[in-house]
Short mmCIF file of C-alpha atoms and ligand atoms in Angstrom, two decimals:
data_model
loop_
_atom_site.label_atom_id
_atom_site.label_comp_id
_atom_site.label_asym_id
_atom_site.label_seq_id
_atom_site.Cartn_x
_atom_site.Cartn_y
_atom_site.Cartn_z
CA MET A 199 28.90 23.92 -28.49
CA PRO A 200 26.23 21.24 -28.22
CA ASP A 201 24.13 21.25 -25.11
CA HIS A 202 25.15 18.44 -22.78
CA GLY A 203 22.20 18.78 -20.43
CA ASP A 204 19.63 16.06 -20.01
CA PRO A 205 18.89 14.59 -23.40
CA PRO A 206 15.23 14.91 -24.31
CA ARG A 207 13.38 11.71 -23.53
CA PRO A 208 12.61 9.96 -26.79
CA ARG A 209 8.86 9.55 -27.28
CA LYS A 210 7.32 6.79 -29.30
CA ASP A 211 4.08 8.67 -29.87
CA ARG A 212 3.88 11.43 -32.46
CA LEU A 213 1.93 14.62 -32.11
CA ILE A 214 -0.65 15.39 -34.77
CA GLN A 215 -2.53 18.64 -34.66
CA THR A 216 -5.68 19.51 -36.50
CA ARG A 217 -8.24 22.30 -36.60
CA VAL A 218 -11.83 21.50 -35.76
CA GLU A 219 -15.02 23.52 -35.68
CA ARG A 220 -16.03 24.98 -32.35
CA ASP A 221 -19.04 22.72 -31.91
CA LEU A 222 -17.00 19.63 -32.66
CA GLU A 223 -14.51 20.71 -30.03
CA ALA A 224 -17.31 21.18 -27.53
CA THR A 225 -18.74 17.78 -28.40
CA LEU A 226 -15.36 16.09 -28.02
CA LYS A 227 -14.79 17.75 -24.65
CA GLN A 228 -18.23 16.78 -23.46
CA GLU A 229 -17.88 13.19 -24.58
CA ALA A 230 -14.38 12.89 -23.15
CA GLN A 231 -15.65 14.17 -19.83
CA ARG A 232 -18.55 11.74 -19.92
CA ARG A 233 -16.15 8.86 -20.49
CA ARG A 234 -13.61 10.22 -18.04
CA LEU A 235 -10.99 10.41 -20.76
CA THR A 236 -8.81 13.18 -22.04
CA VAL A 237 -9.86 14.63 -25.38
CA SER A 238 -6.71 13.30 -26.98
CA HIS A 239 -7.36 9.85 -25.53
CA LEU A 240 -10.86 9.89 -26.99
CA ILE A 241 -9.67 10.99 -30.42
CA ARG A 242 -6.91 8.40 -30.37
CA SER A 243 -9.33 5.60 -29.63
CA VAL A 244 -11.71 6.72 -32.40
CA LEU A 245 -8.82 6.80 -34.87
CA GLU A 246 -7.47 3.48 -33.67
CA ASP A 247 -10.89 1.87 -34.06
CA THR A 248 -11.21 3.24 -37.57
CA PHE A 249 -7.79 2.19 -38.79
CA HIS A 250 -7.95 -1.14 -37.04
CA LEU A 251 -11.02 -1.74 -39.15
CA VAL A 252 -9.17 -1.02 -42.37
CA ASP A 253 -6.29 -3.29 -41.38
CA GLY A 254 -8.70 -6.06 -40.58
CA VAL A 255 -10.39 -6.16 -43.97
CA VAL A 256 -10.21 -9.67 -45.33
CA ALA A 257 -13.66 -10.23 -46.74
CA ASP A 258 -16.76 -8.41 -47.93
CA VAL A 259 -14.76 -5.56 -49.30
CA ASP A 260 -17.90 -4.08 -50.79
CA GLU A 261 -19.45 -3.84 -47.35
CA ILE A 262 -16.45 -2.29 -45.73
CA VAL A 263 -14.52 0.89 -46.32
CA GLY A 264 -12.13 0.85 -49.22
CA GLY A 265 -10.73 4.18 -50.29
CA SER A 266 -9.61 7.08 -48.22
CA ALA A 267 -12.70 9.10 -49.08
CA ARG A 268 -14.82 6.40 -47.59
CA LEU A 269 -12.49 6.24 -44.64
CA ALA A 270 -12.97 9.95 -44.07
CA ARG A 271 -16.73 9.47 -44.17
CA ASN A 272 -16.31 6.71 -41.69
CA VAL A 273 -14.36 8.87 -39.31
CA ARG A 274 -17.02 11.53 -39.60
CA ARG A 275 -19.68 8.95 -38.87
CA ASN A 276 -17.78 7.81 -35.81
CA ALA A 277 -17.57 11.39 -34.64
CA ARG A 278 -21.30 11.79 -35.15
CA ARG A 279 -21.91 8.58 -33.26
CA ILE A 280 -19.91 9.93 -30.37
CA ALA A 281 -21.75 13.21 -30.63
CA SER A 282 -25.16 11.62 -30.45
CA PRO A 283 -26.38 11.25 -26.89
CA ALA A 284 -26.48 7.79 -25.42
CA ARG A 285 -29.12 5.77 -27.17
CA ASP A 286 -31.09 3.09 -25.51
CA ARG A 287 -29.30 -0.03 -26.50
CA PRO A 288 -30.58 -3.41 -25.44
CA GLU A 289 -28.27 -5.07 -22.99
CA PRO A 290 -26.48 -7.89 -24.77
CA GLY A 291 -26.19 -11.22 -23.10
CA GLU A 292 -28.81 -13.58 -21.74
CA ARG A 293 -28.33 -16.55 -23.96
CA ALA A 294 -28.07 -20.23 -23.15
CA ALA A 295 -25.05 -21.39 -25.16
CA PRO A 296 -21.85 -19.53 -26.01
CA PRO A 297 -22.31 -17.87 -29.41
CA GLY A 298 -19.51 -19.77 -31.11
CA SER A 299 -21.33 -23.06 -30.83
CA GLU A 300 -24.30 -21.64 -32.73
CA PHE A 301 -22.19 -20.79 -35.77
CA PRO A 302 -20.29 -23.91 -36.84
CA HIS A 303 -20.00 -22.55 -40.40
CA VAL A 304 -18.09 -19.44 -39.27
CA ARG A 305 -14.33 -19.61 -39.51
CA GLY A 306 -13.71 -16.28 -37.82
CA TRP A 307 -15.21 -12.94 -36.87
CA ASN A 308 -14.01 -9.93 -38.78
CA GLU A 309 -14.46 -6.56 -37.11
CA LEU A 310 -16.18 -3.87 -39.14
CA VAL A 311 -18.06 -0.61 -38.84
CA LEU A 312 -21.60 -1.28 -39.93
CA ASN A 313 -22.95 0.53 -42.93
CA ARG A 314 -26.42 -0.91 -42.51
CA PRO A 315 -28.24 -1.39 -39.25
CA THR A 316 -28.55 -5.01 -38.26
CA SER A 317 -29.02 -7.11 -35.19
CA CYS A 318 -26.62 -9.37 -33.38
CA SER A 319 -27.02 -13.00 -34.42
CA GLY A 320 -25.95 -14.04 -30.93
CA CYS A 321 -28.09 -11.99 -28.56
CA GLY A 322 -30.37 -10.08 -30.90
CA ALA A 323 -29.15 -6.65 -29.79
CA GLY A 324 -29.74 -3.93 -32.38
CA LEU A 325 -26.61 -2.64 -34.07
CA ALA A 326 -26.91 0.81 -35.65
CA ARG A 327 -25.17 2.13 -38.73
CA GLY A 328 -21.73 3.31 -37.69
CA GLU A 329 -21.47 0.89 -34.78
CA ARG A 330 -18.87 -1.83 -34.58
CA GLY A 331 -19.91 -5.35 -35.38
CA PHE A 332 -18.19 -8.59 -36.25
CA LEU A 333 -19.02 -10.31 -39.49
CA GLY A 334 -18.82 -14.07 -39.60
CA VAL A 335 -16.41 -15.12 -42.35
CA CYS A 336 -17.38 -18.46 -43.87
CA ASP A 337 -15.65 -20.78 -46.30
CA ASP A 338 -18.99 -21.59 -47.90
CA PRO A 339 -20.24 -18.58 -49.87
CA GLY A 340 -23.79 -19.90 -49.58
CA ALA A 341 -23.72 -20.00 -45.79
CA PRO A 342 -25.84 -17.50 -43.86
CA ARG A 343 -24.27 -14.16 -42.99
CA ASP A 344 -24.02 -13.62 -39.28
CA THR A 345 -23.01 -10.53 -37.37
CA LEU A 346 -22.11 -10.45 -33.70
CA CYS A 347 -22.03 -7.51 -31.32
CA PRO A 348 -18.73 -6.79 -29.49
CA ALA A 349 -20.11 -8.27 -26.27
CA CYS A 350 -20.90 -11.58 -27.93
CA VAL A 351 -17.49 -11.75 -29.59
CA GLU A 352 -15.87 -11.05 -26.23
CA SER A 353 -17.71 -13.96 -24.70
CA LEU A 354 -16.49 -16.40 -27.34
ZN1 LIG B 598 -24.67 -9.94 -29.27
#
């Protein structure tokens, strides 16, 4: 006889389990606590950031992750970034005009995880390897390459 009790609530989310080294677990717990998140929330957002990046690839394929091996490296780098204690990062902002007006040649801003350190073309904030940045995609291949920090893109 089938059980006619309460049907289990269907869940959209899927559960994925993985084994991690003890120190990575400790790091994740620490960081999650620092950000007032659950560990699974933290991991989810790191994964979402990483895969969002791959989905968003439209240009500069050589500068962005391509294969799954590189993706794995990227995830590792993200984990290391989370593991590293808060670095002094210059506060973005303090500029006269909105950043969009300074970049008439840019058609759009494509999110990426930086492979090389650079600085924000909008506010000058330093962007480290492994951090998220937004690359200006231009129609003119000879146009200057600009990268914006997340804060500058948000203020567009
Ligand atoms: Zn900026």
